[in-house]
Short mmCIF file of C-alpha atoms and ligand atoms in Angstrom, two decimals:
data_model
loop_
_atom_site.label_atom_id
_atom_site.label_comp_id
_atom_site.label_asym_id
_atom_site.label_seq_id
_atom_site.Cartn_x
_atom_site.Cartn_y
_atom_site.Cartn_z
CA MET A 1 26.81 -37.45 -27.88
CA PRO A 2 25.89 -36.41 -31.26
CA GLU A 3 28.58 -33.32 -32.22
CA LEU A 4 27.53 -30.21 -34.23
CA ARG A 5 29.65 -29.84 -37.16
CA ASN A 6 32.72 -27.56 -35.94
CA ASP A 7 31.45 -24.75 -38.27
CA PHE A 8 28.53 -24.80 -37.03
CA LEU A 9 27.15 -20.64 -37.21
CA TRP A 10 25.63 -20.07 -33.69
CA GLY A 11 24.51 -16.21 -34.13
CA GLY A 12 21.61 -14.42 -33.44
CA ALA A 13 18.56 -12.90 -35.49
CA THR A 14 16.99 -9.42 -36.57
CA SER A 15 15.29 -7.95 -39.27
CA ALA A 16 15.61 -4.16 -39.95
CA SER A 17 12.54 -2.65 -39.69
CA GLN A 18 12.20 -4.29 -36.28
CA TYR A 19 15.50 -3.45 -35.30
CA GLU A 20 17.04 -0.15 -36.97
CA GLY A 21 14.75 2.34 -36.15
CA ALA A 22 16.38 5.75 -37.72
CA ALA A 23 13.34 5.57 -40.45
CA LYS A 24 13.72 8.70 -41.99
CA ALA A 25 17.88 9.60 -41.35
CA GLY A 26 20.27 9.27 -44.24
CA GLY A 27 17.88 9.75 -47.21
CA ARG A 28 16.33 6.77 -46.68
CA GLY A 29 12.86 6.03 -47.66
CA LEU A 30 9.61 4.65 -45.33
CA SER A 31 8.28 1.39 -46.09
CA HIS A 32 4.92 -0.64 -46.25
CA MET A 33 5.92 -1.56 -42.51
CA ASP A 34 6.27 1.91 -41.12
CA TYR A 35 2.57 2.35 -41.61
CA ILE A 36 1.44 -0.01 -39.43
CA ARG A 37 0.60 1.73 -35.90
CA ARG A 38 -0.29 0.18 -32.55
CA VAL A 39 -4.25 0.93 -31.85
CA LYS A 40 -5.66 1.77 -28.62
CA LYS A 41 -6.91 -1.78 -26.74
CA ALA A 42 -10.49 -0.10 -26.48
CA ASP A 43 -10.24 0.89 -30.23
CA SER A 44 -9.94 -2.30 -31.50
CA ASP A 45 -10.14 -5.67 -30.26
CA LYS A 46 -6.65 -6.38 -32.02
CA THR A 47 -3.87 -3.73 -30.79
CA PHE A 48 -1.75 -4.10 -33.67
CA PRO A 49 -3.43 -4.72 -37.13
CA ILE A 50 -0.42 -6.12 -39.43
CA ASN A 51 -3.53 -6.33 -42.16
CA VAL A 52 -3.47 -2.50 -43.02
CA THR A 53 -6.48 -2.44 -45.49
CA TRP A 54 -6.23 0.44 -47.41
CA GLU A 55 -8.54 2.58 -45.68
CA MET A 56 -6.43 2.50 -42.65
CA PHE A 57 -3.35 3.35 -44.81
CA GLN A 58 -4.72 5.92 -45.82
CA ASP A 59 -6.06 7.50 -41.97
CA HIS A 60 -1.82 6.62 -41.08
CA LYS A 61 -0.96 8.76 -44.03
CA LYS A 62 -3.21 11.65 -42.88
CA HIS A 63 -2.51 11.42 -38.87
CA GLU A 64 1.04 10.20 -39.35
CA SER A 65 2.06 12.37 -36.63
CA ASP A 66 -0.68 11.54 -33.85
CA TYR A 67 0.41 7.76 -34.09
CA ASN A 68 2.44 5.15 -32.74
CA PHE A 69 4.62 3.43 -35.55
CA PRO A 70 6.73 0.79 -33.82
CA PHE A 71 9.10 0.30 -36.72
CA ARG A 72 9.88 3.71 -37.48
CA ARG A 73 12.11 3.46 -33.86
CA GLY A 74 12.35 0.20 -33.24
CA VAL A 75 15.50 -0.11 -30.89
CA ASP A 76 17.65 2.44 -33.10
CA PHE A 77 20.43 0.21 -33.80
CA TYR A 78 21.70 2.34 -36.82
CA ASP A 79 23.14 4.65 -33.98
CA HIS A 80 24.14 2.05 -32.07
CA TYR A 81 25.61 -0.78 -34.09
CA LYS A 82 29.19 -0.63 -32.71
CA GLU A 83 28.36 -0.86 -29.15
CA ASP A 84 25.64 -3.60 -30.03
CA ILE A 85 27.87 -5.83 -32.44
CA ALA A 86 30.41 -5.37 -29.53
CA LEU A 87 28.00 -7.17 -27.55
CA LEU A 88 27.55 -9.76 -30.39
CA GLY A 89 31.43 -9.69 -30.28
CA GLU A 90 31.82 -10.71 -26.44
CA MET A 91 28.75 -14.03 -27.07
CA GLY A 92 31.14 -15.08 -29.42
CA PHE A 93 28.56 -15.26 -32.85
CA LYS A 94 29.74 -16.21 -35.18
CA THR A 95 27.19 -14.83 -37.52
CA PHE A 96 24.79 -11.93 -37.13
CA ARG A 97 21.15 -12.40 -39.49
CA MET A 98 20.08 -8.96 -40.39
CA SER A 99 18.49 -7.43 -42.93
CA ILE A 100 19.05 -4.63 -45.58
CA SER A 101 16.37 -1.98 -45.25
CA TRP A 102 15.52 -1.95 -49.26
CA SER A 103 14.42 2.01 -48.76
CA ARG A 104 17.28 2.61 -46.97
CA LEU A 105 19.15 1.76 -50.21
CA PHE A 106 16.40 2.93 -52.65
CA PRO A 107 14.04 5.41 -50.69
CA THR A 108 11.47 4.55 -53.25
CA GLY A 109 12.39 1.72 -54.87
CA MET A 110 12.08 3.36 -58.03
CA GLU A 111 15.55 4.79 -58.26
CA GLU A 112 18.08 3.75 -60.18
CA THR A 113 20.96 4.54 -57.98
CA PRO A 114 21.18 3.70 -54.45
CA CYS A 115 21.32 6.69 -51.73
CA GLU A 116 25.08 6.56 -50.76
CA GLU A 117 24.34 7.10 -46.95
CA GLY A 118 22.82 3.90 -47.07
CA VAL A 119 25.07 2.33 -48.91
CA GLN A 120 27.85 3.39 -46.35
CA PHE A 121 25.97 2.68 -43.11
CA TYR A 122 26.10 -1.03 -44.05
CA HIS A 123 29.67 -1.17 -45.65
CA ASN A 124 30.13 0.77 -41.64
CA VAL A 125 28.22 -2.42 -39.91
CA PHE A 126 29.50 -5.78 -42.14
CA LYS A 127 32.87 -3.60 -41.00
CA GLU A 128 32.57 -3.87 -37.48
CA CYS A 129 31.11 -7.56 -37.31
CA HIS A 130 34.35 -8.30 -39.42
CA LYS A 131 36.39 -7.17 -36.28
CA TYR A 132 35.09 -9.63 -34.08
CA GLY A 133 34.95 -12.78 -36.44
CA ILE A 134 31.40 -12.11 -37.08
CA ASP A 135 29.80 -13.01 -40.51
CA PRO A 136 27.40 -11.40 -41.28
CA LEU A 137 24.33 -13.76 -43.21
CA VAL A 138 22.00 -11.14 -44.76
CA THR A 139 17.97 -11.09 -45.26
CA MET A 140 17.86 -9.42 -48.59
CA ILE A 141 13.59 -8.95 -47.83
CA HIS A 142 12.73 -9.29 -44.63
CA TYR A 143 8.86 -8.03 -45.05
CA ASP A 144 9.54 -4.73 -45.27
CA ILE A 145 9.09 -3.03 -48.36
CA PRO A 146 9.46 0.30 -49.95
CA VAL A 147 5.88 2.06 -49.60
CA HIS A 148 6.10 4.38 -52.87
CA LEU A 149 5.36 0.77 -54.16
CA THR A 150 2.75 -0.10 -52.27
CA GLU A 151 1.14 2.64 -52.47
CA THR A 152 1.57 2.87 -56.71
CA LEU A 153 1.91 -0.72 -57.73
CA ASN A 154 -0.51 -2.55 -54.91
CA GLY A 155 2.85 -4.48 -53.95
CA TRP A 156 3.99 -7.91 -55.39
CA GLU A 157 0.65 -7.88 -57.01
CA SER A 158 2.69 -6.85 -59.75
CA PRO A 159 4.84 -8.40 -62.25
CA LYS A 160 6.34 -5.07 -62.22
CA MET A 161 8.27 -6.10 -58.31
CA ILE A 162 10.34 -8.51 -60.05
CA ASP A 163 12.42 -6.00 -62.10
CA LEU A 164 12.55 -3.34 -59.46
CA PHE A 165 13.83 -6.23 -56.39
CA VAL A 166 16.21 -7.48 -59.15
CA ARG A 167 17.61 -4.34 -59.49
CA TYR A 168 17.88 -3.76 -55.35
CA THR A 169 19.40 -7.35 -55.49
CA LYS A 170 22.00 -7.21 -58.13
CA PHE A 171 23.40 -4.18 -56.19
CA LEU A 172 23.78 -6.29 -53.31
CA ILE A 173 25.85 -8.53 -54.24
CA ASP A 174 27.80 -6.52 -56.39
CA GLU A 175 28.68 -4.36 -53.40
CA TYR A 176 28.54 -6.46 -50.73
CA LYS A 177 29.76 -9.36 -52.05
CA ASP A 178 33.45 -9.57 -50.63
CA GLU A 179 31.92 -8.68 -46.99
CA VAL A 180 28.95 -11.31 -46.90
CA LYS A 181 29.37 -14.89 -47.13
CA TYR A 182 25.53 -16.04 -46.24
CA TRP A 183 22.48 -15.19 -48.10
CA ILE A 184 19.24 -14.91 -47.70
CA THR A 185 16.72 -13.74 -50.48
CA PHE A 186 13.26 -13.44 -48.57
CA ASN A 187 12.22 -13.94 -45.24
CA GLU A 188 9.35 -16.40 -44.75
CA ILE A 189 8.74 -16.33 -48.05
CA ASN A 190 5.14 -18.98 -47.40
CA MET A 191 3.81 -15.70 -44.81
CA ILE A 192 2.17 -13.73 -47.78
CA MET A 193 -0.37 -16.65 -47.60
CA ASN A 194 -1.02 -15.99 -43.74
CA SER A 195 -0.32 -12.42 -44.04
CA SER A 196 -1.21 -10.26 -47.80
CA TYR A 197 0.29 -6.74 -45.93
CA LEU A 198 2.91 -8.06 -44.03
CA GLY A 199 3.95 -10.35 -47.00
CA GLY A 200 3.17 -8.92 -50.27
CA GLY A 201 2.55 -5.17 -48.94
CA MET A 202 -0.73 -5.48 -50.71
CA PHE A 203 -4.31 -4.05 -50.43
CA VAL A 204 -6.20 -7.31 -51.43
CA GLU A 205 -9.21 -5.41 -51.37
CA LYS A 206 -8.09 -3.63 -54.24
CA SER A 207 -6.78 -5.61 -56.24
CA SER A 208 -9.46 -7.23 -59.57
CA LYS A 209 -8.28 -10.96 -58.29
CA SER A 210 -9.85 -12.99 -55.11
CA ASN A 211 -8.11 -12.84 -52.39
CA GLU A 212 -6.41 -15.91 -52.84
CA GLN A 213 -6.11 -15.51 -56.22
CA CYS A 214 -4.17 -11.91 -55.48
CA VAL A 215 -2.38 -13.49 -53.34
CA HIS A 216 -0.37 -17.01 -54.88
CA GLN A 217 0.23 -14.90 -58.11
CA ALA A 218 2.18 -12.21 -55.83
CA LEU A 219 4.03 -15.15 -54.03
CA HIS A 220 4.76 -16.72 -57.89
CA HIS A 221 6.26 -13.23 -58.56
CA GLN A 222 8.38 -13.89 -55.36
CA LEU A 223 9.59 -16.80 -56.04
CA ILE A 224 10.62 -15.87 -59.95
CA ALA A 225 12.39 -12.95 -57.68
CA SER A 226 13.78 -15.39 -55.59
CA ALA A 227 14.93 -17.28 -58.31
CA LEU A 228 16.60 -14.25 -60.55
CA THR A 229 18.68 -13.12 -57.96
CA VAL A 230 19.88 -16.73 -56.95
CA ALA A 231 20.91 -17.44 -60.34
CA TYR A 232 23.10 -13.97 -60.25
CA PHE A 233 24.50 -14.61 -57.73
CA HIS A 234 25.68 -18.10 -58.07
CA GLU A 235 27.63 -16.13 -61.27
CA HIS A 236 29.09 -12.99 -59.21
CA ALA A 237 29.69 -14.62 -55.81
CA PRO A 238 30.21 -18.36 -56.69
CA HIS A 239 31.90 -18.52 -53.48
CA SER A 240 29.20 -17.56 -51.35
CA LEU A 241 26.04 -18.96 -50.01
CA VAL A 242 22.49 -18.21 -50.62
CA GLY A 243 19.47 -19.81 -49.32
CA ASN A 244 15.42 -19.57 -49.18
CA MET A 245 13.43 -19.12 -45.69
CA ILE A 246 10.03 -19.97 -44.84
CA ALA A 247 8.30 -20.30 -41.58
CA ARG A 248 8.03 -23.66 -41.17
CA LEU A 249 4.59 -24.18 -39.59
CA GLN A 250 4.84 -28.14 -38.46
CA CYS A 251 0.74 -29.83 -38.30
CA TYR A 252 -0.38 -32.33 -36.49
CA PRO A 253 -3.57 -33.86 -36.35
CA TYR A 254 -5.90 -33.32 -33.89
CA THR A 255 -6.82 -36.45 -33.62
CA CYS A 256 -5.73 -40.32 -35.42
CA GLN A 257 -8.45 -40.29 -37.63
CA SER A 258 -7.52 -40.98 -41.51
CA ALA A 259 -9.61 -37.84 -42.39
CA ASP A 260 -6.96 -35.47 -40.03
CA VAL A 261 -4.06 -36.85 -41.03
CA LEU A 262 -5.11 -36.52 -44.40
CA ALA A 263 -5.53 -32.57 -43.91
CA THR A 264 -2.24 -32.33 -41.82
CA GLN A 265 -0.61 -33.74 -44.53
CA GLN A 266 -2.44 -31.27 -47.05
CA GLN A 267 -1.83 -28.22 -44.79
CA ASN A 268 1.44 -29.10 -44.50
CA GLN A 269 2.24 -29.80 -48.43
CA PHE A 270 0.63 -25.99 -48.11
CA ASN A 271 3.47 -24.53 -46.02
CA TYR A 272 6.34 -26.36 -46.76
CA PHE A 273 5.93 -25.82 -50.75
CA PRO A 274 8.02 -22.95 -51.73
CA THR A 275 10.55 -24.68 -50.43
CA ASP A 276 10.04 -27.48 -52.96
CA ILE A 277 10.23 -24.78 -55.19
CA GLN A 278 12.86 -22.92 -54.35
CA VAL A 279 15.08 -25.82 -53.18
CA LYS A 280 14.07 -28.58 -56.13
CA GLY A 281 13.54 -25.55 -59.24
CA SER A 282 9.72 -26.65 -59.46
CA TYR A 283 6.25 -26.64 -58.67
CA PRO A 284 4.88 -29.52 -56.44
CA ALA A 285 2.36 -31.49 -57.91
CA SER A 286 -0.38 -31.02 -55.03
CA ILE A 287 0.02 -27.44 -55.57
CA SER A 288 -0.81 -27.02 -59.42
CA ASN A 289 -3.45 -29.48 -58.93
CA TYR A 290 -4.97 -27.56 -55.75
CA TYR A 291 -4.75 -24.17 -58.04
CA ARG A 292 -6.75 -26.06 -60.90
CA LYS A 293 -9.08 -27.75 -58.41
CA ASN A 294 -9.85 -24.36 -56.56
CA GLY A 295 -9.77 -22.20 -60.20
CA ILE A 296 -6.50 -20.08 -59.22
CA GLU A 297 -5.17 -19.33 -62.32
CA ILE A 298 -1.99 -17.95 -62.31
CA GLU A 299 -0.34 -15.78 -65.03
CA TRP A 300 3.06 -17.66 -65.36
CA TYR A 301 6.33 -15.49 -65.78
CA PRO A 302 7.57 -16.55 -69.09
CA ASP A 303 9.64 -19.40 -69.03
CA TYR A 304 9.15 -19.38 -65.68
CA GLN A 305 9.73 -23.40 -65.42
CA SER A 306 13.73 -22.64 -66.57
CA VAL A 307 13.90 -19.58 -64.22
CA LEU A 308 13.27 -21.51 -61.27
CA GLU A 309 15.11 -24.59 -62.18
CA ASN A 310 18.21 -22.34 -62.82
CA GLY A 311 17.70 -20.09 -59.55
CA LYS A 312 18.27 -23.17 -57.05
CA VAL A 313 19.22 -22.29 -53.56
CA ASP A 314 22.30 -23.31 -51.77
CA PHE A 315 20.72 -24.12 -48.50
CA ALA A 316 17.00 -24.29 -46.93
CA ALA A 317 16.33 -22.00 -44.06
CA ILE A 318 13.44 -21.80 -41.54
CA SER A 319 11.77 -20.15 -38.46
CA TYR A 320 10.51 -21.83 -35.90
CA TYR A 321 8.77 -21.62 -33.42
CA HIS A 322 5.69 -23.76 -32.52
CA THR A 323 3.73 -26.51 -34.22
CA SER A 324 -0.20 -26.30 -34.67
CA VAL A 325 -2.93 -28.98 -34.69
CA ILE A 326 -5.25 -29.47 -37.40
CA SER A 327 -9.23 -31.06 -37.91
CA ALA A 328 -10.76 -32.07 -40.68
CA GLU A 329 -14.21 -31.02 -38.87
CA PRO A 330 -15.17 -28.48 -40.79
CA ASP A 331 -16.36 -26.53 -37.41
CA LYS A 332 -12.94 -27.12 -36.07
CA ALA A 333 -11.34 -26.37 -39.38
CA GLU A 334 -9.36 -23.16 -40.06
CA PRO A 335 -8.73 -21.64 -43.42
CA ILE A 336 -5.19 -22.63 -45.29
CA GLY A 337 -2.33 -20.96 -44.48
CA ALA A 338 -3.14 -19.44 -40.65
CA PHE A 339 0.02 -19.01 -37.91
CA VAL A 340 -1.28 -19.51 -34.63
CA ARG A 341 -4.09 -21.75 -34.83
CA ASN A 342 -6.95 -22.21 -32.36
CA LEU A 343 -7.03 -25.93 -31.95
CA GLU A 344 -4.82 -26.49 -28.83
CA ASN A 345 -2.56 -29.28 -28.19
CA PRO A 346 -2.82 -30.87 -24.22
CA TYR A 347 0.59 -31.92 -24.72
CA ASN A 348 2.31 -29.16 -24.63
CA GLU A 349 3.06 -26.07 -22.70
CA THR A 350 2.46 -22.31 -24.23
CA THR A 351 4.41 -19.01 -24.21
CA ASP A 352 2.77 -16.01 -22.42
CA TRP A 353 1.54 -15.18 -26.44
CA GLY A 354 -0.42 -18.92 -26.46
CA TRP A 355 2.64 -20.43 -28.84
CA GLY A 356 3.12 -23.98 -28.32
CA ILE A 357 6.36 -25.32 -26.88
CA ASP A 358 7.62 -28.23 -28.62
CA PRO A 359 10.95 -28.84 -28.96
CA THR A 360 10.49 -32.29 -30.41
CA GLY A 361 8.68 -30.37 -33.04
CA LEU A 362 11.80 -28.85 -34.43
CA ARG A 363 13.59 -32.34 -34.42
CA LEU A 364 10.57 -33.53 -36.67
CA SER A 365 10.97 -30.76 -38.99
CA LEU A 366 14.97 -31.21 -39.44
CA ASN A 367 14.26 -34.43 -40.71
CA ASP A 368 11.44 -34.39 -42.94
CA MET A 369 13.28 -31.07 -44.34
CA ASN A 370 16.38 -33.10 -44.04
CA ASP A 371 14.87 -36.68 -46.06
CA ARG A 372 13.08 -34.17 -48.96
CA TYR A 373 15.58 -32.21 -49.70
CA GLY A 374 19.15 -33.22 -49.09
CA VAL A 375 20.37 -29.71 -48.39
CA PRO A 376 21.99 -28.14 -45.46
CA ILE A 377 19.42 -26.74 -43.34
CA PHE A 378 19.97 -23.27 -41.55
CA ILE A 379 17.36 -22.57 -38.46
CA VAL A 380 17.63 -18.62 -38.73
CA GLU A 381 15.16 -17.97 -36.20
CA ASN A 382 13.72 -19.72 -32.81
CA GLY A 383 13.03 -18.51 -29.11
CA LEU A 384 10.54 -17.66 -26.42
CA GLY A 385 9.08 -13.86 -26.14
CA ALA A 386 8.79 -13.41 -23.04
CA HIS A 387 8.05 -10.78 -20.39
CA ASP A 388 11.36 -9.88 -18.83
CA GLU A 389 12.09 -7.86 -15.94
CA LEU A 390 15.00 -5.70 -15.04
CA THR A 391 15.66 -5.35 -11.51
CA PRO A 392 16.82 -2.25 -9.84
CA ASP A 393 20.48 -3.23 -9.62
CA GLY A 394 20.05 -4.13 -13.81
CA GLN A 395 19.77 -8.05 -13.92
CA ILE A 396 17.49 -9.91 -15.88
CA HIS A 397 17.07 -12.92 -14.70
CA ASP A 398 15.81 -14.86 -17.26
CA THR A 399 15.97 -18.69 -16.65
CA TYR A 400 12.76 -19.87 -18.54
CA ARG A 401 14.54 -18.44 -21.47
CA ILE A 402 17.71 -20.90 -20.84
CA GLU A 403 15.05 -23.22 -20.18
CA TYR A 404 13.11 -22.63 -23.60
CA LEU A 405 16.28 -22.61 -25.59
CA LYS A 406 18.34 -25.56 -24.01
CA ALA A 407 15.59 -27.73 -25.51
CA HIS A 408 15.72 -26.59 -28.69
CA ILE A 409 19.38 -27.04 -28.97
CA GLN A 410 19.17 -30.34 -27.62
CA ALA A 411 16.86 -31.21 -30.56
CA ILE A 412 18.64 -29.41 -32.69
CA LYS A 413 21.23 -31.92 -31.43
CA ASP A 414 19.32 -34.98 -31.61
CA ALA A 415 18.44 -34.31 -35.32
CA VAL A 416 22.37 -34.06 -36.24
CA GLY A 417 21.99 -37.58 -34.30
CA ASP A 418 19.95 -38.58 -36.46
CA GLY A 419 21.42 -37.75 -39.53
CA CYS A 420 20.48 -34.48 -40.19
CA ASN A 421 22.96 -32.09 -41.75
CA VAL A 422 21.97 -28.71 -39.68
CA MET A 423 24.63 -25.67 -40.43
CA GLY A 424 23.84 -22.94 -37.44
CA TYR A 425 21.28 -21.73 -35.63
CA THR A 426 20.56 -18.07 -34.97
CA PRO A 427 17.94 -17.44 -32.59
CA TRP A 428 15.61 -14.18 -32.71
CA GLY A 429 15.48 -10.98 -31.76
CA CYS A 430 19.36 -11.34 -30.27
CA ILE A 431 18.68 -8.18 -29.26
CA ASP A 432 15.73 -7.08 -27.30
CA LEU A 433 13.58 -5.42 -30.77
CA VAL A 434 9.85 -4.78 -32.15
CA SER A 435 7.32 -7.78 -31.86
CA CYS A 436 6.66 -8.18 -35.41
CA GLY A 437 3.21 -9.59 -34.57
CA ASP A 438 2.54 -7.65 -31.80
CA GLY A 439 4.00 -4.46 -32.28
CA GLN A 440 5.24 -4.27 -29.07
CA MET A 441 8.63 -3.91 -26.85
CA THR A 442 6.77 -6.17 -23.86
CA LYS A 443 7.27 -9.54 -25.93
CA ARG A 444 11.61 -9.46 -25.87
CA TYR A 445 13.52 -12.50 -26.84
CA GLY A 446 17.10 -11.42 -26.46
CA PHE A 447 19.75 -11.93 -24.70
CA VAL A 448 20.48 -7.95 -24.61
CA TYR A 449 18.32 -6.32 -22.78
CA VAL A 450 17.28 -2.97 -24.56
CA ASP A 451 15.25 -0.64 -21.92
CA ALA A 452 12.47 0.70 -24.13
CA ASP A 453 8.53 0.48 -23.98
CA ASP A 454 5.48 -0.23 -25.74
CA GLU A 455 4.96 3.88 -26.33
CA GLY A 456 8.66 3.91 -27.38
CA ASN A 457 9.45 5.50 -24.32
CA GLY A 458 13.12 4.46 -22.17
CA SER A 459 16.99 5.31 -22.19
CA TYR A 460 17.53 2.40 -24.64
CA ARG A 461 20.43 1.10 -23.00
CA ARG A 462 21.25 -1.83 -23.13
CA TYR A 463 21.73 -4.65 -20.14
CA ARG A 464 23.28 -8.67 -20.61
CA LYS A 465 20.79 -11.00 -18.95
CA ASP A 466 21.40 -14.20 -17.53
CA SER A 467 21.10 -16.34 -21.02
CA PHE A 468 23.99 -13.86 -22.21
CA TYR A 469 26.09 -15.42 -20.17
CA TRP A 470 24.62 -18.77 -20.64
CA TYR A 471 24.96 -18.79 -24.41
CA LYS A 472 28.26 -17.39 -24.63
CA GLN A 473 29.55 -20.61 -23.19
CA VAL A 474 27.29 -22.86 -25.51
CA ILE A 475 28.61 -21.31 -28.21
CA GLU A 476 32.00 -21.53 -26.62
CA SER A 477 31.68 -25.30 -26.48
CA ASN A 478 30.00 -25.92 -29.85
CA GLY A 479 26.67 -26.76 -28.13
CA ALA A 480 28.54 -29.41 -25.65
CA GLY A 481 27.60 -27.11 -22.68
CA VAL A 482 23.79 -26.99 -23.13
C1 BG6 B 1 9.22 -14.55 -37.78
C2 BG6 B 1 9.34 -13.88 -38.61
O1 BG6 B 1 7.82 -14.95 -38.46
O2 BG6 B 1 8.82 -14.74 -36.46
C3 BG6 B 1 9.84 -12.04 -36.90
O3 BG6 B 1 10.25 -13.86 -39.03
C4 BG6 B 1 8.95 -11.87 -36.01
O4 BG6 B 1 9.89 -10.82 -38.16
C5 BG6 B 1 9.48 -13.73 -35.17
O5 BG6 B 1 9.59 -11.11 -35.17
C6 BG6 B 1 8.58 -13.51 -34.03
O6 BG6 B 1 6.85 -13.44 -33.95
P1 BG6 B 1 6.58 -11.68 -32.92
O7 BG6 B 1 5.84 -11.81 -33.71
O8 BG6 B 1 6.38 -12.81 -31.59
O9 BG6 B 1 7.48 -10.86 -33.22
#
């Protein structure tokens, strides 16, 4: 049986906006995520529109106290961090992926010096992790942007975001470099092509550019900001590692007709090109050609080629949830970049939220990345969003989650057997948190159940699920006991 590396980083993943809560405590400023609200079914066909428009944003601000903003609550890690980290320690976590809330340190994003209470909060969290031998894996930005920057600069559309972000990340590196060994610059940097508000904090309708132009300009700013951060990191924290991250949206052709296969290849090139840039240090020709053919004119950052070349990451991280099916036929084709696609794969089962379950797609992705990049690969998100039931005696029998994770861990082991260099695995939402795409608590991923509902009611008490005990022995045996 293939063996995982002895230093394999087992753990779990969270993000500040979905987990931390306490949106206004300790001097924190609000983030653009804090303005995404759940709407009642009758008001809309989508109960949680993550693409907030300028008009919706104005309304959300006007009626702030009337609306349900789930990211402001998270599951209150802010007040439960000691208890939560003890639970992670009990499972034997080697690492814990979390993100820092930019607006907890720099409330508007414009301040020159950070808010001390926020700075101390993260010192406390890291100290607690070390108590249990857990090395934090910190994402510098997991979507959430100080809302002031969304409002005044239209988020990442503005090149001014680069300097503001780099000031923030330089502070993170200087302040926490001795406490944090593993870092990721941007969560799912390719997600901006799917959701411009979520990934870029922008209102595309306010821009004078076309949607696509606006999104790719913003992505260029993010890639530059990431590269400048990585260059500073390598100079100032040479003993730590920094990676990039994308949502690995692996696509399959609808048929074996060459037109479908070609469309799939093009879609995959599109999904992955940020990793090409962040690992190899330059824009791939396929994307430069796409820009040329489609009239997308990027205002390039000065000397951007050498900035990208100097900002190459040490490892490539992905989230992996599902695969999608692509067709070249115009009536079946969908806009480039869509996260969850409509064409069904009859060979895969789906989750309650319609995501195709496909562990072999993970093995395939890992092999593809290993051949293409030659840097260690870190799976920093994966998991099953499911309905869980808390029994009257405080148990959660989540065998479906164990089955899902087992199959994916087996796929990782198979990929390692194929020769892939995989450095770790941190399943998503290790402690239940607010779903990003739906704003629900009812879509749960964790090994630990949190007693809270979609409206924010509940005791917020934590309960160990069956998967908690199972994952503990997986870690103990370095994956042998799957
Ligand atoms: C990833 C994000 O895309 O998917 C997470 O990085 C998110 O923030 C996760 O929570 C799962 O998606 P959802 O919509 O089920 O929460």
